[in-house]
Short mmCIF file of N, CA, C and O in Angstrom, two decimals:
data_model
loop_
_atom_site.label_atom_id
_atom_site.label_comp_id
_atom_site.label_asym_id
_atom_site.label_seq_id
_atom_site.Cartn_x
_atom_site.Cartn_y
_atom_site.Cartn_z
N MET A 241 118.99 76.38 116.13
CA MET A 241 120.05 76.42 115.14
C MET A 241 121.03 77.52 115.50
O MET A 241 120.65 78.65 115.79
N GLN A 242 122.30 77.20 115.50
CA GLN A 242 123.37 78.15 115.80
C GLN A 242 123.57 79.07 114.59
O GLN A 242 123.62 78.62 113.46
N ILE A 243 123.69 80.36 114.84
CA ILE A 243 123.90 81.32 113.76
C ILE A 243 125.39 81.62 113.66
O ILE A 243 126.03 81.96 114.65
N ALA A 244 125.91 81.50 112.45
CA ALA A 244 127.33 81.77 112.21
C ALA A 244 127.59 83.27 112.23
O ALA A 244 126.69 84.08 112.02
N GLN A 245 128.84 83.62 112.49
CA GLN A 245 129.27 85.02 112.41
C GLN A 245 129.55 85.33 110.94
O GLN A 245 130.11 84.51 110.23
N LEU A 246 129.18 86.50 110.50
CA LEU A 246 129.40 86.90 109.11
C LEU A 246 130.60 87.83 109.00
O LEU A 246 130.89 88.59 109.92
N THR A 247 131.25 87.76 107.84
CA THR A 247 132.31 88.73 107.55
C THR A 247 131.64 90.06 107.20
O THR A 247 130.43 90.12 106.96
N LYS A 248 132.42 91.12 107.11
CA LYS A 248 131.86 92.43 106.75
C LYS A 248 131.21 92.39 105.37
O LYS A 248 130.14 92.95 105.16
N ALA A 249 131.85 91.72 104.43
CA ALA A 249 131.30 91.63 103.07
C ALA A 249 130.00 90.83 103.06
O ALA A 249 129.03 91.22 102.40
N GLU A 250 129.96 89.73 103.80
CA GLU A 250 128.74 88.93 103.89
C GLU A 250 127.62 89.73 104.55
O GLU A 250 126.47 89.70 104.11
N GLU A 251 127.98 90.47 105.58
CA GLU A 251 126.99 91.29 106.29
C GLU A 251 126.43 92.37 105.37
O GLU A 251 125.23 92.66 105.40
N GLN A 252 127.28 92.96 104.55
CA GLN A 252 126.83 94.00 103.63
C GLN A 252 125.82 93.42 102.63
O GLN A 252 124.78 94.03 102.37
N VAL A 253 126.10 92.25 102.08
CA VAL A 253 125.17 91.61 101.15
C VAL A 253 123.86 91.30 101.87
O VAL A 253 122.77 91.53 101.33
N MET A 254 123.95 90.82 103.10
CA MET A 254 122.73 90.51 103.85
C MET A 254 121.92 91.78 104.12
O MET A 254 120.69 91.76 104.02
N GLN A 255 122.59 92.89 104.42
CA GLN A 255 121.88 94.16 104.64
C GLN A 255 121.04 94.51 103.42
O GLN A 255 119.88 94.90 103.54
N TYR A 256 121.62 94.36 102.24
CA TYR A 256 120.90 94.67 101.01
C TYR A 256 119.76 93.68 100.78
O TYR A 256 118.67 94.08 100.36
N LEU A 257 120.00 92.42 101.07
CA LEU A 257 118.95 91.41 100.88
C LEU A 257 117.82 91.61 101.89
O LEU A 257 116.64 91.46 101.54
N TRP A 258 118.14 91.97 103.11
CA TRP A 258 117.09 92.29 104.09
C TRP A 258 116.28 93.48 103.60
O TRP A 258 115.07 93.53 103.79
N GLU A 259 116.95 94.44 102.98
CA GLU A 259 116.28 95.64 102.50
C GLU A 259 115.28 95.33 101.38
O GLU A 259 114.15 95.83 101.38
N ILE A 260 115.67 94.49 100.43
CA ILE A 260 114.79 94.20 99.29
C ILE A 260 113.93 92.95 99.49
O ILE A 260 113.03 92.70 98.71
N GLU A 261 114.25 92.16 100.50
CA GLU A 261 113.52 90.94 100.89
C GLU A 261 113.70 89.77 99.93
O GLU A 261 113.78 88.63 100.36
N LYS A 262 113.76 90.03 98.65
CA LYS A 262 113.96 89.00 97.64
C LYS A 262 114.59 89.66 96.43
O LYS A 262 114.16 90.76 96.05
N GLY A 263 115.60 89.03 95.84
CA GLY A 263 116.18 89.68 94.68
C GLY A 263 117.18 88.81 93.94
O GLY A 263 117.71 87.84 94.48
N PHE A 264 117.41 89.20 92.71
CA PHE A 264 118.40 88.55 91.87
C PHE A 264 119.76 89.19 92.13
O PHE A 264 119.84 90.27 92.72
N LEU A 265 120.79 88.56 91.66
CA LEU A 265 122.15 89.07 91.81
C LEU A 265 122.24 90.52 91.33
O LEU A 265 122.80 91.38 92.02
N LYS A 266 121.64 90.83 90.19
CA LYS A 266 121.70 92.19 89.64
C LYS A 266 121.02 93.20 90.57
O LYS A 266 121.45 94.33 90.68
N ASP A 267 119.94 92.77 91.24
CA ASP A 267 119.23 93.66 92.17
C ASP A 267 120.13 94.02 93.36
O ASP A 267 120.13 95.16 93.82
N ILE A 268 120.86 93.04 93.85
CA ILE A 268 121.75 93.25 94.99
C ILE A 268 122.92 94.14 94.56
O ILE A 268 123.29 95.09 95.26
N LEU A 269 123.48 93.86 93.40
CA LEU A 269 124.60 94.65 92.87
C LEU A 269 124.24 96.12 92.72
O LEU A 269 125.06 97.01 93.00
N GLU A 270 123.01 96.40 92.30
CA GLU A 270 122.58 97.78 92.10
C GLU A 270 122.62 98.60 93.38
O GLU A 270 122.77 99.81 93.34
N LEU A 271 122.48 97.95 94.52
CA LEU A 271 122.45 98.66 95.80
C LEU A 271 123.84 99.07 96.31
O LEU A 271 123.95 99.91 97.18
N PHE A 272 124.87 98.46 95.77
CA PHE A 272 126.23 98.79 96.18
C PHE A 272 126.61 100.17 95.68
O PHE A 272 126.28 100.55 94.56
N PRO A 273 127.33 100.93 96.50
CA PRO A 273 127.84 102.22 96.03
C PRO A 273 129.00 102.01 95.05
O PRO A 273 129.58 100.91 94.98
N GLU A 274 129.32 103.04 94.33
CA GLU A 274 130.48 103.00 93.42
C GLU A 274 131.75 103.07 94.24
O GLU A 274 131.77 103.76 95.25
N PRO A 275 132.80 102.42 93.88
CA PRO A 275 132.89 101.44 92.81
C PRO A 275 132.24 100.12 93.23
O PRO A 275 132.51 99.62 94.34
N LYS A 276 131.39 99.59 92.40
CA LYS A 276 130.66 98.37 92.71
C LYS A 276 131.62 97.17 92.64
O LYS A 276 132.55 97.15 91.84
N PRO A 277 131.39 96.18 93.50
CA PRO A 277 132.22 94.97 93.42
C PRO A 277 131.91 94.20 92.13
O PRO A 277 130.85 94.40 91.52
N HIS A 278 132.81 93.33 91.76
CA HIS A 278 132.62 92.51 90.57
C HIS A 278 131.47 91.53 90.81
O HIS A 278 131.25 91.07 91.93
N THR A 279 130.75 91.24 89.76
CA THR A 279 129.63 90.29 89.84
C THR A 279 130.05 88.97 90.46
O THR A 279 129.32 88.40 91.29
N ASN A 280 131.21 88.46 90.07
CA ASN A 280 131.68 87.17 90.61
C ASN A 280 131.91 87.24 92.12
O ASN A 280 131.68 86.25 92.82
N THR A 281 132.34 88.39 92.61
CA THR A 281 132.57 88.55 94.04
C THR A 281 131.27 88.41 94.81
O THR A 281 131.18 87.66 95.79
N VAL A 282 130.24 89.12 94.38
CA VAL A 282 128.94 89.06 95.06
C VAL A 282 128.33 87.68 94.90
O VAL A 282 127.74 87.14 95.84
N SER A 283 128.49 87.08 93.74
CA SER A 283 127.98 85.73 93.50
C SER A 283 128.63 84.73 94.47
O SER A 283 127.95 83.86 95.03
N THR A 284 129.93 84.87 94.68
CA THR A 284 130.65 83.98 95.61
C THR A 284 130.16 84.20 97.04
O THR A 284 129.97 83.25 97.79
N ILE A 285 129.95 85.46 97.41
CA ILE A 285 129.45 85.76 98.76
C ILE A 285 128.07 85.13 98.96
O ILE A 285 127.79 84.55 100.01
N LEU A 286 127.21 85.24 97.95
CA LEU A 286 125.88 84.62 98.05
C LEU A 286 125.98 83.10 98.19
O LEU A 286 125.22 82.48 98.95
N LYS A 287 126.94 82.50 97.50
CA LYS A 287 127.16 81.05 97.61
C LYS A 287 127.57 80.69 99.05
O LYS A 287 127.07 79.72 99.63
N VAL A 288 128.47 81.47 99.62
CA VAL A 288 128.91 81.24 101.00
C VAL A 288 127.75 81.44 101.98
O VAL A 288 127.57 80.65 102.91
N LEU A 289 126.94 82.47 101.75
CA LEU A 289 125.78 82.72 102.61
C LEU A 289 124.78 81.57 102.53
O LEU A 289 124.15 81.21 103.52
N LYS A 290 124.66 80.96 101.37
CA LYS A 290 123.79 79.78 101.23
C LYS A 290 124.37 78.62 102.03
O LYS A 290 123.63 77.93 102.74
N GLU A 291 125.68 78.42 101.94
CA GLU A 291 126.33 77.35 102.70
C GLU A 291 126.20 77.55 104.21
O GLU A 291 126.12 76.60 104.96
N LYS A 292 126.17 78.81 104.64
CA LYS A 292 126.02 79.14 106.06
C LYS A 292 124.55 79.16 106.49
O LYS A 292 124.24 79.51 107.63
N ASP A 293 123.65 78.82 105.56
CA ASP A 293 122.20 78.80 105.82
C ASP A 293 121.63 80.18 106.16
O ASP A 293 120.69 80.29 106.94
N PHE A 294 122.19 81.22 105.56
CA PHE A 294 121.65 82.57 105.73
C PHE A 294 120.69 82.93 104.61
O PHE A 294 119.80 83.74 104.80
N VAL A 295 120.92 82.38 103.42
CA VAL A 295 120.06 82.65 102.28
C VAL A 295 119.71 81.35 101.56
O VAL A 295 120.38 80.33 101.73
N ASP A 296 118.66 81.44 100.80
CA ASP A 296 118.31 80.37 99.87
C ASP A 296 117.85 81.07 98.60
O ASP A 296 117.83 82.31 98.54
N TYR A 297 117.49 80.29 97.62
CA TYR A 297 117.04 80.89 96.37
C TYR A 297 116.00 80.02 95.70
O TYR A 297 115.87 78.84 95.99
N GLU A 298 115.24 80.67 94.84
CA GLU A 298 114.31 79.99 93.95
C GLU A 298 114.86 80.16 92.55
O GLU A 298 115.36 81.24 92.19
N VAL A 299 114.76 79.12 91.74
CA VAL A 299 115.23 79.21 90.36
C VAL A 299 114.13 79.85 89.53
O VAL A 299 112.98 79.40 89.54
N ARG A 300 114.47 80.93 88.86
CA ARG A 300 113.55 81.67 87.97
C ARG A 300 114.19 81.69 86.59
O ARG A 300 115.08 82.50 86.33
N GLY A 301 113.76 80.78 85.74
CA GLY A 301 114.40 80.66 84.42
C GLY A 301 115.82 80.17 84.62
O GLY A 301 116.05 79.11 85.17
N ARG A 302 116.77 80.99 84.20
CA ARG A 302 118.19 80.62 84.36
C ARG A 302 118.85 81.39 85.49
O ARG A 302 120.07 81.36 85.64
N GLN A 303 118.06 82.11 86.28
CA GLN A 303 118.62 82.92 87.36
C GLN A 303 118.12 82.44 88.71
O GLN A 303 117.09 81.78 88.81
N HIS A 304 118.87 82.83 89.74
CA HIS A 304 118.47 82.54 91.12
C HIS A 304 117.91 83.80 91.75
O HIS A 304 118.53 84.86 91.67
N GLN A 305 116.76 83.66 92.38
CA GLN A 305 116.19 84.77 93.14
C GLN A 305 116.43 84.45 94.62
O GLN A 305 115.88 83.50 95.16
N TYR A 306 117.27 85.26 95.24
CA TYR A 306 117.72 85.02 96.62
C TYR A 306 116.76 85.65 97.62
O TYR A 306 116.14 86.67 97.36
N PHE A 307 116.69 85.01 98.79
CA PHE A 307 115.91 85.54 99.90
C PHE A 307 116.57 85.11 101.20
O PHE A 307 117.21 84.05 101.27
N PRO A 308 116.45 85.93 102.25
CA PRO A 308 117.09 85.60 103.53
C PRO A 308 116.36 84.49 104.27
O PRO A 308 115.13 84.41 104.23
N LEU A 309 117.12 83.66 104.94
CA LEU A 309 116.57 82.63 105.83
C LEU A 309 116.66 83.07 107.29
O LEU A 309 115.93 82.58 108.13
N VAL A 310 117.57 83.99 107.56
CA VAL A 310 117.77 84.53 108.91
C VAL A 310 117.30 85.98 108.88
O VAL A 310 117.73 86.76 108.03
N SER A 311 116.44 86.33 109.82
CA SER A 311 115.94 87.71 109.87
C SER A 311 117.03 88.66 110.39
O SER A 311 117.93 88.25 111.13
N LYS A 312 116.89 89.91 110.02
CA LYS A 312 117.82 90.94 110.50
C LYS A 312 117.75 91.03 112.02
O LYS A 312 118.78 91.17 112.68
N GLU A 313 116.56 90.93 112.59
CA GLU A 313 116.38 91.03 114.04
C GLU A 313 117.11 89.88 114.75
O GLU A 313 117.76 90.10 115.76
N ARG A 314 116.99 88.69 114.20
CA ARG A 314 117.65 87.54 114.82
C ARG A 314 119.17 87.68 114.78
O ARG A 314 119.85 87.43 115.77
N TYR A 315 119.68 88.09 113.63
CA TYR A 315 121.13 88.25 113.51
C TYR A 315 121.62 89.40 114.38
O TYR A 315 122.65 89.30 115.03
N SER A 316 120.86 90.50 114.41
CA SER A 316 121.25 91.65 115.24
C SER A 316 121.32 91.26 116.71
O SER A 316 122.24 91.66 117.42
N GLY A 317 120.34 90.49 117.17
CA GLY A 317 120.33 90.04 118.56
C GLY A 317 121.54 89.20 118.89
O GLY A 317 122.18 89.36 119.94
N LYS A 318 121.88 88.30 117.98
CA LYS A 318 123.06 87.43 118.18
C LYS A 318 124.34 88.26 118.17
O LYS A 318 125.23 88.07 119.00
N SER A 319 124.41 89.23 117.27
CA SER A 319 125.60 90.08 117.19
C SER A 319 125.76 90.92 118.44
O SER A 319 126.87 91.11 118.94
N MET A 320 124.65 91.45 118.94
CA MET A 320 124.68 92.27 120.15
C MET A 320 125.14 91.45 121.34
O MET A 320 125.99 91.90 122.12
N LYS A 321 124.61 90.24 121.48
CA LYS A 321 125.02 89.37 122.59
C LYS A 321 126.52 89.09 122.52
O LYS A 321 127.21 89.12 123.53
N SER A 322 127.00 88.82 121.32
CA SER A 322 128.42 88.52 121.13
C SER A 322 129.28 89.74 121.46
O SER A 322 130.31 89.62 122.13
N LEU A 323 128.86 90.91 121.01
CA LEU A 323 129.59 92.15 121.28
C LEU A 323 129.68 92.40 122.78
O LEU A 323 130.76 92.68 123.33
N VAL A 324 128.55 92.28 123.47
CA VAL A 324 128.52 92.53 124.91
C VAL A 324 129.38 91.50 125.64
O VAL A 324 130.15 91.84 126.54
N LYS A 325 129.29 90.25 125.23
CA LYS A 325 130.07 89.19 125.87
C LYS A 325 131.57 89.40 125.68
O LYS A 325 132.34 89.30 126.63
N ASN A 326 131.97 89.72 124.45
CA ASN A 326 133.40 89.80 124.13
C ASN A 326 134.07 91.11 124.54
O ASN A 326 135.27 91.12 124.78
N TYR A 327 133.31 92.21 124.62
CA TYR A 327 133.93 93.50 124.87
C TYR A 327 133.51 94.17 126.17
O TYR A 327 134.13 95.13 126.60
N PHE A 328 132.42 93.70 126.77
CA PHE A 328 131.90 94.36 127.97
C PHE A 328 131.64 93.38 129.11
O PHE A 328 130.75 93.59 129.92
N GLU A 329 132.42 92.30 129.16
CA GLU A 329 132.33 91.29 130.22
C GLU A 329 130.91 90.76 130.41
O GLU A 329 130.50 90.43 131.52
N GLY A 330 130.14 90.73 129.32
CA GLY A 330 128.78 90.20 129.39
C GLY A 330 127.78 91.15 130.02
O GLY A 330 126.64 90.77 130.27
N SER A 331 128.18 92.39 130.29
CA SER A 331 127.31 93.34 130.98
C SER A 331 126.74 94.38 130.02
O SER A 331 127.49 95.18 129.44
N TYR A 332 125.42 94.37 129.88
CA TYR A 332 124.77 95.39 129.07
C TYR A 332 124.91 96.77 129.72
O TYR A 332 124.98 97.78 129.04
N LYS A 333 124.97 96.79 131.03
CA LYS A 333 125.18 98.05 131.77
C LYS A 333 126.51 98.67 131.34
O LYS A 333 126.59 99.87 131.06
N ASN A 334 127.56 97.85 131.27
CA ASN A 334 128.87 98.35 130.83
C ASN A 334 128.81 98.86 129.39
O ASN A 334 129.44 99.87 129.06
N ALA A 335 128.07 98.17 128.54
CA ALA A 335 127.95 98.58 127.14
C ALA A 335 127.26 99.94 127.04
O ALA A 335 127.73 100.83 126.31
N VAL A 336 126.16 100.12 127.76
CA VAL A 336 125.43 101.39 127.71
C VAL A 336 126.28 102.50 128.33
O VAL A 336 126.35 103.61 127.80
N SER A 337 126.97 102.20 129.44
CA SER A 337 127.85 103.20 130.06
C SER A 337 128.93 103.65 129.08
O SER A 337 129.25 104.84 128.99
N PHE A 338 129.48 102.71 128.35
CA PHE A 338 130.50 103.02 127.35
C PHE A 338 129.94 103.98 126.30
O PHE A 338 130.59 104.96 125.94
N LEU A 339 128.72 103.70 125.82
CA LEU A 339 128.11 104.56 124.80
C LEU A 339 127.88 105.98 125.33
O LEU A 339 128.11 106.96 124.62
N VAL A 340 127.46 106.08 126.57
CA VAL A 340 127.23 107.40 127.16
C VAL A 340 128.56 108.13 127.34
O VAL A 340 128.70 109.30 127.00
N GLU A 341 129.59 107.43 127.85
CA GLU A 341 130.90 108.04 128.08
C GLU A 341 131.53 108.53 126.78
O GLU A 341 132.22 109.55 126.76
N LYS A 342 131.32 107.81 125.70
CA LYS A 342 131.92 108.18 124.41
C LYS A 342 131.02 109.12 123.61
O LYS A 342 131.27 109.36 122.43
N ASN A 343 129.99 109.62 124.25
CA ASN A 343 129.04 110.54 123.61
C ASN A 343 128.36 109.95 122.38
O ASN A 343 127.97 110.67 121.47
N GLU A 344 128.23 108.64 122.35
CA GLU A 344 127.49 107.96 121.28
C GLU A 344 126.01 107.90 121.64
O GLU A 344 125.17 107.67 120.79
N MET A 345 125.73 108.06 122.92
CA MET A 345 124.36 108.05 123.42
C MET A 345 124.27 109.14 124.48
O MET A 345 125.05 109.15 125.41
N SER A 346 123.31 110.02 124.29
CA SER A 346 123.17 111.11 125.26
C SER A 346 122.39 110.62 126.47
O SER A 346 121.70 109.60 126.43
N VAL A 347 122.49 111.37 127.54
CA VAL A 347 121.73 111.06 128.75
C VAL A 347 120.23 111.15 128.42
O VAL A 347 119.44 110.34 128.90
N GLU A 348 119.87 112.10 127.56
CA GLU A 348 118.46 112.24 127.16
C GLU A 348 117.99 110.99 126.42
O GLU A 348 116.88 110.51 126.64
N ASP A 349 118.84 110.46 125.52
CA ASP A 349 118.51 109.22 124.81
C ASP A 349 118.31 108.08 125.81
O ASP A 349 117.38 107.28 125.68
N LEU A 350 119.18 108.02 126.78
CA LEU A 350 119.11 106.97 127.80
C LEU A 350 117.81 107.10 128.60
O LEU A 350 117.13 106.10 128.85
N GLU A 351 117.46 108.33 128.96
CA GLU A 351 116.21 108.54 129.71
C GLU A 351 114.99 108.16 128.88
O GLU A 351 114.05 107.55 129.37
N MET A 352 115.01 108.50 127.58
CA MET A 352 113.90 108.13 126.69
C MET A 352 113.80 106.61 126.59
O MET A 352 112.70 106.05 126.62
N LEU A 353 114.93 105.95 126.48
CA LEU A 353 114.94 104.49 126.41
C LEU A 353 114.36 103.88 127.67
O LEU A 353 113.54 102.96 127.62
N LEU A 354 114.77 104.39 128.82
CA LEU A 354 114.24 103.89 130.10
C LEU A 354 112.73 104.11 130.20
O LEU A 354 112.00 103.23 130.66
N ASN A 355 112.27 105.27 129.75
CA ASN A 355 110.82 105.54 129.76
C ASN A 355 110.06 104.58 128.85
O ASN A 355 108.98 104.12 129.18
N GLU A 356 110.63 104.27 127.69
CA GLU A 356 110.01 103.32 126.76
C GLU A 356 109.93 101.94 127.40
O GLU A 356 108.92 101.24 127.25
N LEU A 357 110.98 101.55 128.08
CA LEU A 357 111.02 100.22 128.70
C LEU A 357 110.03 100.10 129.85
O LEU A 357 109.53 99.02 130.14
N LYS A 358 109.73 101.23 130.51
CA LYS A 358 108.81 101.21 131.63
C LYS A 358 107.36 101.05 131.19
O LYS A 358 106.51 100.67 131.99
N LYS A 359 107.06 101.36 129.93
CA LYS A 359 105.68 101.30 129.43
C LYS A 359 105.17 99.90 129.33
O LYS A 359 105.70 98.95 129.09
#
């Protein structure tokens, strides 16, 4: 199954849903910092995420309890591949070099990562 790209707002809702694993609209809203978005806004985003097959829900009385259908790991992997493809000519080496050059990743971090990969 092909995974769709999410907007920033959709991604934010998914981050909260991944964090709580299952929740009602009010549970997701509580996680937003102030100023919180309007209930209708988050409700619409959840509807779009359902249409994109990212979430589903169980009916609990008169409310929907939402849960993710796509894991954070799966989406992160897809996002990383897309980032590397679109901005670093498909080269993970170029991506890591960029992080080191911009001081987002230290040489020590890189060495630790290489040691972990060797295990």
